[in-house]
Short mmCIF file of C-alpha atoms in Angstrom, two decimals:
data_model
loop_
_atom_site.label_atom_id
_atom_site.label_comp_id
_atom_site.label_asym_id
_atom_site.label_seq_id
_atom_site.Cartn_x
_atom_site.Cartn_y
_atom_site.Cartn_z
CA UNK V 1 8.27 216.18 139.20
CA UNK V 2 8.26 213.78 142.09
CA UNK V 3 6.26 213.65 145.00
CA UNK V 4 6.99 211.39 147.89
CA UNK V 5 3.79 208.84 148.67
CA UNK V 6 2.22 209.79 152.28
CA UNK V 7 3.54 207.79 155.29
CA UNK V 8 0.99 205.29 156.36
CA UNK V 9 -0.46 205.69 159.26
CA UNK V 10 -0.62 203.15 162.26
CA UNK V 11 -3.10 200.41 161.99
CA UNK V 12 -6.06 199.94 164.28
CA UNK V 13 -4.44 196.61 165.56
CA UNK V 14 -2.07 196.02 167.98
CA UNK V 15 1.31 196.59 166.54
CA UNK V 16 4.54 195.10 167.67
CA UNK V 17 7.66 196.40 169.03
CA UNK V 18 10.25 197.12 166.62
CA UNK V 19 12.93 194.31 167.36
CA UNK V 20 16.98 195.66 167.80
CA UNK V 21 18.46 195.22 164.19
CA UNK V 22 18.77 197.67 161.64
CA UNK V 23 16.76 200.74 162.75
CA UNK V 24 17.94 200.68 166.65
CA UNK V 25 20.56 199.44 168.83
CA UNK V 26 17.34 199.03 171.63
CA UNK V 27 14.05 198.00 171.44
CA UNK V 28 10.81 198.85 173.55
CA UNK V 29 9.02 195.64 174.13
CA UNK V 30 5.15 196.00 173.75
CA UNK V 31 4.05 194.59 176.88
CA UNK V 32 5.68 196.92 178.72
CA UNK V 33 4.18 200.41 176.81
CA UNK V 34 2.36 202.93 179.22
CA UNK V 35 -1.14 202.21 179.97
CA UNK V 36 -3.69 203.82 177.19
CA UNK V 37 -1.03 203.97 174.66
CA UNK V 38 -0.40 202.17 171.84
CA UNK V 39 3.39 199.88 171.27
CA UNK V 40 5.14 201.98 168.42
CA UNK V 41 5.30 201.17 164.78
CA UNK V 42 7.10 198.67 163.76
CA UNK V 43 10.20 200.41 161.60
CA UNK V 44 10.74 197.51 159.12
CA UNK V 45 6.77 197.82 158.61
CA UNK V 46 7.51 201.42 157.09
CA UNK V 47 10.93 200.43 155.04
CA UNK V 48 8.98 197.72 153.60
CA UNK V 49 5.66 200.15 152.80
CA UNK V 50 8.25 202.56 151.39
CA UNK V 51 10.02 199.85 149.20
CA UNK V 52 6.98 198.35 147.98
CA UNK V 53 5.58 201.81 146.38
CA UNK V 54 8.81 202.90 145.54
CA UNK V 55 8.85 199.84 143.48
CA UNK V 56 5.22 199.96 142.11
CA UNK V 57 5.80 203.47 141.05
CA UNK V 58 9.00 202.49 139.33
CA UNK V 59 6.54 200.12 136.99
CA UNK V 60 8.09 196.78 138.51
CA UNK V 61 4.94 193.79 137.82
CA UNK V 62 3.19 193.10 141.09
CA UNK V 63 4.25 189.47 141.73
CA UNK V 64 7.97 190.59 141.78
CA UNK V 65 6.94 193.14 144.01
CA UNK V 66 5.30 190.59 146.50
CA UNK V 67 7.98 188.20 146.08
CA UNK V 68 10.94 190.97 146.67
CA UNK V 69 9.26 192.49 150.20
CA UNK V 70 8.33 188.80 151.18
CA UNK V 71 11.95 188.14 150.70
CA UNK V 72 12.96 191.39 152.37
CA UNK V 73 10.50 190.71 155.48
CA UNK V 74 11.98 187.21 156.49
CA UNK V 75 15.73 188.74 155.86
CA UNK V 76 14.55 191.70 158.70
CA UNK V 77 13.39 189.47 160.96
CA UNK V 78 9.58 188.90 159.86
CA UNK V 79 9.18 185.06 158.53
CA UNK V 80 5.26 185.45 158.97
CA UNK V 81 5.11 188.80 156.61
CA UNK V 82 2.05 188.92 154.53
CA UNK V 83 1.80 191.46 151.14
CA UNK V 84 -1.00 192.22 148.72
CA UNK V 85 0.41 194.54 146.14
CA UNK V 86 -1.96 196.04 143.76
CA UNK V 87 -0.87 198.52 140.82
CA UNK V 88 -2.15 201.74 142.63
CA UNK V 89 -0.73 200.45 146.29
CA UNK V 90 0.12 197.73 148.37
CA UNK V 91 -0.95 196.21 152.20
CA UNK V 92 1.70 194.97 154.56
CA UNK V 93 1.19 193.17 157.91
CA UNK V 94 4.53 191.65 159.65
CA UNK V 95 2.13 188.99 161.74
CA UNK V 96 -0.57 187.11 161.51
CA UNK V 97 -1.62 189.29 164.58
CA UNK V 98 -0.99 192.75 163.26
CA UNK V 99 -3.09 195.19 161.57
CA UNK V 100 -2.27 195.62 158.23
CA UNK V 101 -1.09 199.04 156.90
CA UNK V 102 -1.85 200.21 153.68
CA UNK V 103 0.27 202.45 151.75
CA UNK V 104 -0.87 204.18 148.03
CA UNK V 105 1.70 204.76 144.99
CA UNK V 106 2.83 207.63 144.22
CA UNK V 107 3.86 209.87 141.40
CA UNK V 108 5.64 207.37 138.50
CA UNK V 109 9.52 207.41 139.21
CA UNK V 110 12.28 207.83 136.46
CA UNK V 111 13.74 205.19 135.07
CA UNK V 112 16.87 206.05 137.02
CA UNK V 113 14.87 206.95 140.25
CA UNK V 114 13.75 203.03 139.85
CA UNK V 115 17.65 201.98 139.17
CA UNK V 116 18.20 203.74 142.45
CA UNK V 117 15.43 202.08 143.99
CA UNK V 118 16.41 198.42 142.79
CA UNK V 119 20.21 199.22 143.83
CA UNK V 120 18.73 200.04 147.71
CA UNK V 121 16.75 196.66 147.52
CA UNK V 122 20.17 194.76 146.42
CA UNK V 123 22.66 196.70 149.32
CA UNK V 124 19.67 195.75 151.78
CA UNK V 125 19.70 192.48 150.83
CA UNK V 126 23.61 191.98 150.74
CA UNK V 127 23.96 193.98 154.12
CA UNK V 128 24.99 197.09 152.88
CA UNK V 129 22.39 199.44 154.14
CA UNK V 130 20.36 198.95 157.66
CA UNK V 131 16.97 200.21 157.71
CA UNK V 132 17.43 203.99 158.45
CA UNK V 133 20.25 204.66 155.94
CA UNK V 134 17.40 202.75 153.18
CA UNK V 135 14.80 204.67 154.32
CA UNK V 136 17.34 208.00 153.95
CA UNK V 137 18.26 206.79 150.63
CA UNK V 138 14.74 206.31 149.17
CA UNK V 139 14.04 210.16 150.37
CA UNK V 140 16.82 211.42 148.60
CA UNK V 141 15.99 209.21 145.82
CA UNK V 142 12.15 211.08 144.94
CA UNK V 143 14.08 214.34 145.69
CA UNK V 144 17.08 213.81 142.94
CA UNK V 145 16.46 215.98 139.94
CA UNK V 146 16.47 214.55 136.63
CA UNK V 147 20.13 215.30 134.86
CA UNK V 148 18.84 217.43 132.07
CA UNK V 149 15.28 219.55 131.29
CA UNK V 150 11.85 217.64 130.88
CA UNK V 151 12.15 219.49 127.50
CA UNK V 152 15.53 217.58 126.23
CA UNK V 153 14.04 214.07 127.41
CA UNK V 154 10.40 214.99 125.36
CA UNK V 155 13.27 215.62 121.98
CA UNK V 156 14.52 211.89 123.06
CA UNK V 157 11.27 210.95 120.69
CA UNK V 158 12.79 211.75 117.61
CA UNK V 159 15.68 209.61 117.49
CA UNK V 160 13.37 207.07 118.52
CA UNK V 161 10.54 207.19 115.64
CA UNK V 162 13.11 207.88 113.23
CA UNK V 163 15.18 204.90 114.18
CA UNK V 164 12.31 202.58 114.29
CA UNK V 165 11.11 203.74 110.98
CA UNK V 166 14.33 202.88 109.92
CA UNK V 167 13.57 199.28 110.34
CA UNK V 168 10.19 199.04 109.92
CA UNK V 169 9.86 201.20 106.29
CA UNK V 170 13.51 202.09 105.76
CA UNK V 171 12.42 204.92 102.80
CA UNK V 172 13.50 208.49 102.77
CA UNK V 173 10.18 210.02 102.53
CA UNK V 174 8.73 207.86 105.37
CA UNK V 175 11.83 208.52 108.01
CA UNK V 176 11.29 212.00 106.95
CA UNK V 177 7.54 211.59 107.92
CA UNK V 178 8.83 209.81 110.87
CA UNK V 179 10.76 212.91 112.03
CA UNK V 180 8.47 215.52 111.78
CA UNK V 181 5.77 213.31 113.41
CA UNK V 182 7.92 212.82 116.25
CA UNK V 183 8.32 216.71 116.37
CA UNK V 184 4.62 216.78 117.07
CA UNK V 185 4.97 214.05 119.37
CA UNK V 186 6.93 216.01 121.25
CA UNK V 187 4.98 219.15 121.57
CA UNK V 188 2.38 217.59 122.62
CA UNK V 189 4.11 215.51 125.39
CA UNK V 190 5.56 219.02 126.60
CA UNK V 191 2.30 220.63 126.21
CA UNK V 192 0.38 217.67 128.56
CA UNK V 193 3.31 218.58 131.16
CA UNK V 194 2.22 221.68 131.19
CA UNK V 195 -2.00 221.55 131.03
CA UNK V 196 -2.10 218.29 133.31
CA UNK V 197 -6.16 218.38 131.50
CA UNK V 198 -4.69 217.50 127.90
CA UNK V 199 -3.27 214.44 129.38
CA UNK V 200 -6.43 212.18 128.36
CA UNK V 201 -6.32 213.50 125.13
CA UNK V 202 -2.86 212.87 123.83
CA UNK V 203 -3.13 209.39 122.92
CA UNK V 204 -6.22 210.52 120.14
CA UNK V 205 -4.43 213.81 119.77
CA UNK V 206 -1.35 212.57 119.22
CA UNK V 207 -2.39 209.38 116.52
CA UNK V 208 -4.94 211.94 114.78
CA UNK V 209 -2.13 214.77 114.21
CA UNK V 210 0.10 211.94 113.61
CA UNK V 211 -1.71 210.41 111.40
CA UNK V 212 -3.26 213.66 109.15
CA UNK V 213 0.52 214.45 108.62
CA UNK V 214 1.18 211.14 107.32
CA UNK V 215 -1.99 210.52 105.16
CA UNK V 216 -1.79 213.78 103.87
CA UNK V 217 2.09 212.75 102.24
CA UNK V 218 0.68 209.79 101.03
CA UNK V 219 -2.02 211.45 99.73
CA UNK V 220 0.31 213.83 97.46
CA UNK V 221 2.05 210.51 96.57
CA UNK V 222 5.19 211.23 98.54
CA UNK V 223 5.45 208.24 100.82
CA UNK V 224 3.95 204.82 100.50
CA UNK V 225 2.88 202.24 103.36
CA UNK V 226 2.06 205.32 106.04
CA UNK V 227 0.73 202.28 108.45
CA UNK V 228 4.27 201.41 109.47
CA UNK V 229 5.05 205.18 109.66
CA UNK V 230 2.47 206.04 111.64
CA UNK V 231 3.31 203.13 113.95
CA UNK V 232 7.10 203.96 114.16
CA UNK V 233 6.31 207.63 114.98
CA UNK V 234 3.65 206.77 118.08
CA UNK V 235 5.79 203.60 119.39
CA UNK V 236 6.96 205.68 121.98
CA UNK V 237 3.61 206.25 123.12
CA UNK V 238 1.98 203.29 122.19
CA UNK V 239 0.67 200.98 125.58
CA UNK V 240 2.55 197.77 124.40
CA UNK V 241 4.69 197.15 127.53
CA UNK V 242 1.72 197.70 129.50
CA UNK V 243 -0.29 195.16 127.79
CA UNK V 244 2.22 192.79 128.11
CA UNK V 245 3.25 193.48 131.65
CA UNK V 246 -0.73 193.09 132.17
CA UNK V 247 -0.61 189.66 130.36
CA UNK V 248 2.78 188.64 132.19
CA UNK V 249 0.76 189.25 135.56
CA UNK V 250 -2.54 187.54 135.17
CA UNK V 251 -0.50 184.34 133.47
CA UNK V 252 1.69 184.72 136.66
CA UNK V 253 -1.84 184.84 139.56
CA UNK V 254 -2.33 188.52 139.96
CA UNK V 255 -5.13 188.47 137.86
CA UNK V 256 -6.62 192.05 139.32
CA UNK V 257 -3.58 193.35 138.34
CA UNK V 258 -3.20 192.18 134.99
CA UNK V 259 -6.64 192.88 134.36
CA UNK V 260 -6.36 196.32 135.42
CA UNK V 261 -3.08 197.06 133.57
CA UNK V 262 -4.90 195.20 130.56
CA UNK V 263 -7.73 197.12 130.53
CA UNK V 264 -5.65 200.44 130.85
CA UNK V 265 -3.81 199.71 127.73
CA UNK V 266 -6.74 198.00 125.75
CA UNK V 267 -8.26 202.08 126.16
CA UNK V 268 -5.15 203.53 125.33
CA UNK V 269 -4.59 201.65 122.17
CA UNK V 270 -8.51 202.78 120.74
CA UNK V 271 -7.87 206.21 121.94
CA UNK V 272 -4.80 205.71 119.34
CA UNK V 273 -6.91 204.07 116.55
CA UNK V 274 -9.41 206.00 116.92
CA UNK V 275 -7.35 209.24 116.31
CA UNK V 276 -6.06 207.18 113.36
CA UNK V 277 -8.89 206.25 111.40
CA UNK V 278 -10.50 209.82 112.33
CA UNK V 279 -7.21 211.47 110.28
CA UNK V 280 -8.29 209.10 107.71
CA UNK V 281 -11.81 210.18 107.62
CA UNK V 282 -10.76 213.82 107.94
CA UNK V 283 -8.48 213.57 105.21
CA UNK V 284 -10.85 211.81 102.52
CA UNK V 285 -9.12 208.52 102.44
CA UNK V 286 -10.56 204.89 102.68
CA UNK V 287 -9.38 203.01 105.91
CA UNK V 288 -7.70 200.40 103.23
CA UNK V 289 -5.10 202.71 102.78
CA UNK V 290 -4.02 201.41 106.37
CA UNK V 291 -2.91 197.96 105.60
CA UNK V 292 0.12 196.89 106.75
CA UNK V 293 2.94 197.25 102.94
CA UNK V 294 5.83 197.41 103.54
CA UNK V 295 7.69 198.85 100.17
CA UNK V 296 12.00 197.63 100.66
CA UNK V 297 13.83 195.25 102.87
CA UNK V 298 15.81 196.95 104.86
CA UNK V 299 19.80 195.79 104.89
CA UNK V 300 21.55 195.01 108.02
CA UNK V 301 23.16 197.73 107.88
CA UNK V 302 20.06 200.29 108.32
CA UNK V 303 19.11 198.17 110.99
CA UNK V 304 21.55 198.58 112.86
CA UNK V 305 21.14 202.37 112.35
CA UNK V 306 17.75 202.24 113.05
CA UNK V 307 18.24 200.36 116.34
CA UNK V 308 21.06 202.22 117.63
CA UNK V 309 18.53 205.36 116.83
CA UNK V 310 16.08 204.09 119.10
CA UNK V 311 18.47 202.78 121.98
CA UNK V 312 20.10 206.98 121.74
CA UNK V 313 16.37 208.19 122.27
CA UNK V 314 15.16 205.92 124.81
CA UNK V 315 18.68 206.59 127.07
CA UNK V 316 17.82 210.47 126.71
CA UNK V 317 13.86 210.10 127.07
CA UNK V 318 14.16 207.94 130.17
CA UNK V 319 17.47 209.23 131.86
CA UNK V 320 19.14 205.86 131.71
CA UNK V 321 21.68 205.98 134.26
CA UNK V 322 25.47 206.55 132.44
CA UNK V 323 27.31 203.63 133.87
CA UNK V 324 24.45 201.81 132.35
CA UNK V 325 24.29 202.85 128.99
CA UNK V 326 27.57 200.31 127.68
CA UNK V 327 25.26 197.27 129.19
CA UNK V 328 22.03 198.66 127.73
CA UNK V 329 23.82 199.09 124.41
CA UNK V 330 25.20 195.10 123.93
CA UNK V 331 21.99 193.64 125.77
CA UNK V 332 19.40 195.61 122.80
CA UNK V 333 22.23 194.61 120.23
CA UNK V 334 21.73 191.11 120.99
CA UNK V 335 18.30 191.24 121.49
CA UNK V 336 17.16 192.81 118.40
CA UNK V 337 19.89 190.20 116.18
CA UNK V 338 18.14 187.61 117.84
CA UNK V 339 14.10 188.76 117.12
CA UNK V 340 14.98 190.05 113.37
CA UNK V 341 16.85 186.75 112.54
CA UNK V 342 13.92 184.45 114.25
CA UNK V 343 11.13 187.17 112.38
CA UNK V 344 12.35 187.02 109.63
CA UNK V 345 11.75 183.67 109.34
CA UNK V 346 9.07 182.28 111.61
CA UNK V 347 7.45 185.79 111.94
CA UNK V 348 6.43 188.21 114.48
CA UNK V 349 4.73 185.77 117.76
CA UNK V 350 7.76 183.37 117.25
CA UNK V 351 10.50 186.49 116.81
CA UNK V 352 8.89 188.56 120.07
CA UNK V 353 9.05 185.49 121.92
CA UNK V 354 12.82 185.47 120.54
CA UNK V 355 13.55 188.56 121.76
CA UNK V 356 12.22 188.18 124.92
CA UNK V 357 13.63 185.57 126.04
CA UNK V 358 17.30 186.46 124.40
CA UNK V 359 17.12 189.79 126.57
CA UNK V 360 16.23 188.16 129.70
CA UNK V 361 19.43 186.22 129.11
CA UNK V 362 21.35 188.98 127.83
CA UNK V 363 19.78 191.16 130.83
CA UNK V 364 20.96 187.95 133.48
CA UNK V 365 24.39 187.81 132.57
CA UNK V 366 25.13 191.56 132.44
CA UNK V 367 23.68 191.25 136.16
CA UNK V 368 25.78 188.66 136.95
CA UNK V 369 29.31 190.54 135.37
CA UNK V 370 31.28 192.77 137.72
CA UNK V 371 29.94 195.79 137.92
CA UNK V 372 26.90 195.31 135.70
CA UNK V 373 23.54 196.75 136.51
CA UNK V 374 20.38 195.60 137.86
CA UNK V 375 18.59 193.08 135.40
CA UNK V 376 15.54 195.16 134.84
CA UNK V 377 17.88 198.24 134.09
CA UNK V 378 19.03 196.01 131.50
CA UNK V 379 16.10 194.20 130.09
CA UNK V 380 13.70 197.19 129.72
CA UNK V 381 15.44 199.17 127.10
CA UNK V 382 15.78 195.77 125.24
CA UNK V 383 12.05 195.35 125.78
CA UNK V 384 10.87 198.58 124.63
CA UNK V 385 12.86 197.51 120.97
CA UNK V 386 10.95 193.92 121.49
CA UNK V 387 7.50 195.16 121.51
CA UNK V 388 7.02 197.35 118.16
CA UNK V 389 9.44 194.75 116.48
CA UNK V 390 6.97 192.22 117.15
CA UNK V 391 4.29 193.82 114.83
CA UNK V 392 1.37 193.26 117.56
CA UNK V 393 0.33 196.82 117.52
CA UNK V 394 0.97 197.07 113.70
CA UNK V 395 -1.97 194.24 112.57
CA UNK V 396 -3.96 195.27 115.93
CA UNK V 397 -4.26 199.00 114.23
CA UNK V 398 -5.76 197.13 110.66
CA UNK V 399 -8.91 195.51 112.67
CA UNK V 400 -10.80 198.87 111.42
CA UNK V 401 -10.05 197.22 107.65
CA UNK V 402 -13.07 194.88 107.32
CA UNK V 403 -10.72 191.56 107.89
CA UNK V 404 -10.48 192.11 112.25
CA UNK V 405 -10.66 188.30 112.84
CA UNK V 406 -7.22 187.63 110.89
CA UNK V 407 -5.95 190.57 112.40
CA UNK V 408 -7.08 190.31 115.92
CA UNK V 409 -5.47 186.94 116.15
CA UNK V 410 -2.35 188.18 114.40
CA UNK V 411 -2.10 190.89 117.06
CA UNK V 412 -2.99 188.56 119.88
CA UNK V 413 -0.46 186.03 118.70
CA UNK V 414 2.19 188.47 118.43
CA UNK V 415 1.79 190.01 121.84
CA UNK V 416 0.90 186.33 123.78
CA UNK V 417 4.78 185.89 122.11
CA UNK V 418 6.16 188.49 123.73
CA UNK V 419 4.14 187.80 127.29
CA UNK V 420 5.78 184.21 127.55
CA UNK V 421 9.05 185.37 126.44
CA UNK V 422 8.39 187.89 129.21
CA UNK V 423 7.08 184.94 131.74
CA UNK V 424 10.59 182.71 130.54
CA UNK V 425 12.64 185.44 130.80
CA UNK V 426 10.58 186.18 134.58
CA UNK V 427 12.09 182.96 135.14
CA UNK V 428 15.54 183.25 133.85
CA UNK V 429 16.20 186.49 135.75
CA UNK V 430 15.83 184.70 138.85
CA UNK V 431 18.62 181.85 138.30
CA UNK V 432 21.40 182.40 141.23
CA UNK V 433 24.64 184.04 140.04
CA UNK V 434 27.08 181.37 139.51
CA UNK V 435 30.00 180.95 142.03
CA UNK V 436 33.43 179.88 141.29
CA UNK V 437 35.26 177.86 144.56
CA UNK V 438 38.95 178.48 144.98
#
């Protein structure tokens, strides 16, 4: 499933010796190479090139990228390092004087692969690991299989969509709907794995199946409010982290990342609609038939059903790492108490920010326990409940209805709530662990 990124080649400047530290014991200065030849590559140069796409490929936002190898290069003995990461690859130059070397991203790692990843960063940071024994790790890393079949993580879908329908139209008929849509989900996903060509097409293939499924029920009267439904059952799918990690980076100065990510997800989401309102069309129904009802209030106690739902699908779609699932389970518990209670009642900008923020903090002080995982480990899972709580993709799917300024700025607030709560909690995630002096 993985593919390790190709080894950059040596620049076309003069690079420098690789100083004695963690890769060798010796070092071969530069000025004294034979004549016609070129000094060697600099190991840390390669590490870092290695980290760096390791890290973009594990979805990690491009100023944290930057800011972790910068970090990295002055610990290894390169204050004057300069990095430009971009989302398909980064450049790295350890002086002012050196060529730069450019390496691309490769194939998207596993949430666990980029667990992995992040723990290598932390044990070369503490000491832990010298340069060859990181570089050995991050090869074993791409190679590690995934724990169970690409088939069992595609079924991880269902628990989600039902579980989210749970909170968002907590009726019988529509979890049922839910379900089944998921099921279809699901094929499909497996079915893209397969034909790597039906990739573009899922996103309209999925929401127009989807959608036709769920129409059709509340066509024959079955089910009321599909919207939600329909939104529950392609959350999963649905390009709302990548919107807001796209937001979080241009708000942060890496603007042609943002805008790039942005973009990306901006197609995505009217490849969705428009499979949506073509089910609609196909089906015989007006588009009004989309607008966001929702028919009961769901009690705290299907919440809590619903969420738990959703945090059991994600851990088997994803592969979260075991030792990680107790953290991942208390850091979404507090984070979804916190949006639904601020929702509720200051609605969904004000709640997403809410959430945001609560599991950066959550995620930060898991970190800083004994034994607790890295913080993104712990804030993703959180964040993936965060983003179709917060409704931006629900009133963004209603601009076909006639009334798109109300509901573009509904959507926009919505997800600009989540983005700074993303930004704050950017911020929070970087506060020192505490130390206690005997």
């Amino acid at each position: 499933m993985l593919s390790a990124p190709p080894h950059a080649g040596p620049s076309s400047g003069c690079s420098a010796a690789a100083p004695p530290g963690p890769f060798s014991s010796t070092a071969t200065p530069a000025a004294v190479a034979p004549a016609g030849t070129s000094a060697p590559a600099d190991p840390r140069r390669r590490l870092l090139l290695e980290l760096g796409a390791a890290l973009l490929s594990g979805g990690v936002p491009v100023p944290e990228v930057e800011e972790e190898l910068s970090a990295l290069g002055q610990a290894l003995g390169a204050p004057d390092i300069r990095v430009a990461a971009l989302t398909n690859g980064l450049f790295i130059a350890l002086d002012v004087d050196e060529g730069t070397a450019f390496e691309p991203v490769g194939a998207p790692l596993r949430f666990e692969q980029t667990a992995e990843v992040l723990d290598v960063v932390r044990r070369l940071r503490v000491g832990e690991l010298d340069g060859r024994r990181a570089l050995e790790a991050l090869d074993g890393i791409r190679r590690t299989p995934a724990r169970w079949p690409a088939w069992v993580s595609d079924l991880g879908v269902l628990p989600v969509g039902v579980g989210i329908c749970l909170y968002l139209q907590p009726v019988a008929a529509n979890v049922v709907a839910a379900g089944l849509g998921s099921l279809v989900v699901a094929g499909l996903t497996m079915l893209a794995r397969r034909v790597p060509l039906l990739r573009p097409l899922l996103p309209v293939t999925a929401g127009f199946l989807v959608a036709l499924l769920v129409l059709a029920a509340a066509r024959a009267s079955l089910l009321d409010g599909p919207l939600r439904t329909i939104v529950a059952t392609l959350a999963i799918l649905l390009p709302g982290s990548l919107m807001v990690t796209g937001l979080s980076e241009i708000a942060a100065g890496a603007a042609n990342a943002g805008a790039a990510r942005l973009v990306s997800g901006t197609v995505q989401l009217a490849l969705f609609l428009t499979g949506v309102v073509a089910a609609a069309a196909a089906i015989g129904m007006p588009t009004s038939v989309l607008a966001d009802v929702q028919v009961p209030q769901a009690s705290w106690w299907v919440i809590s059903l619903g969420v738990a739902l959703a945090v059991l699908g994600i851990v088997i779609n994803v592969n979260v790492p075991p030792r990680a699932i107790p953290w991942i389970v208390a850091v979404v518990a507090v984070t979804a108490t916190a949006q639904i209670t601020v929702g509720t009642s200051d609605g969904p900008a004000v709640g997403g920010l809410a959430g945001a923020v609560t599991a950066a903090a959550a995620a930060t002080v898991a970190h800083w326990l004994p034994g607790g995982p890295a913080w993104r480990v712990a804030y993703l899972p959180a964040f993936w409940i965060v983003v179709p709580g917060s409704f931006g993709l629900l009133h963004t799917a209603q601009i076909e209805l006639g009334n798109a300024a109300h509901s573009l700025v509904t959507a926009a607030s919505a997800m600009f709530g989540v983005s700074i709560g993303t930004l704050i909690g950017s911020v929070i995630s970087r506060i020192p662990r505490p130390t206690v002096r005997r």
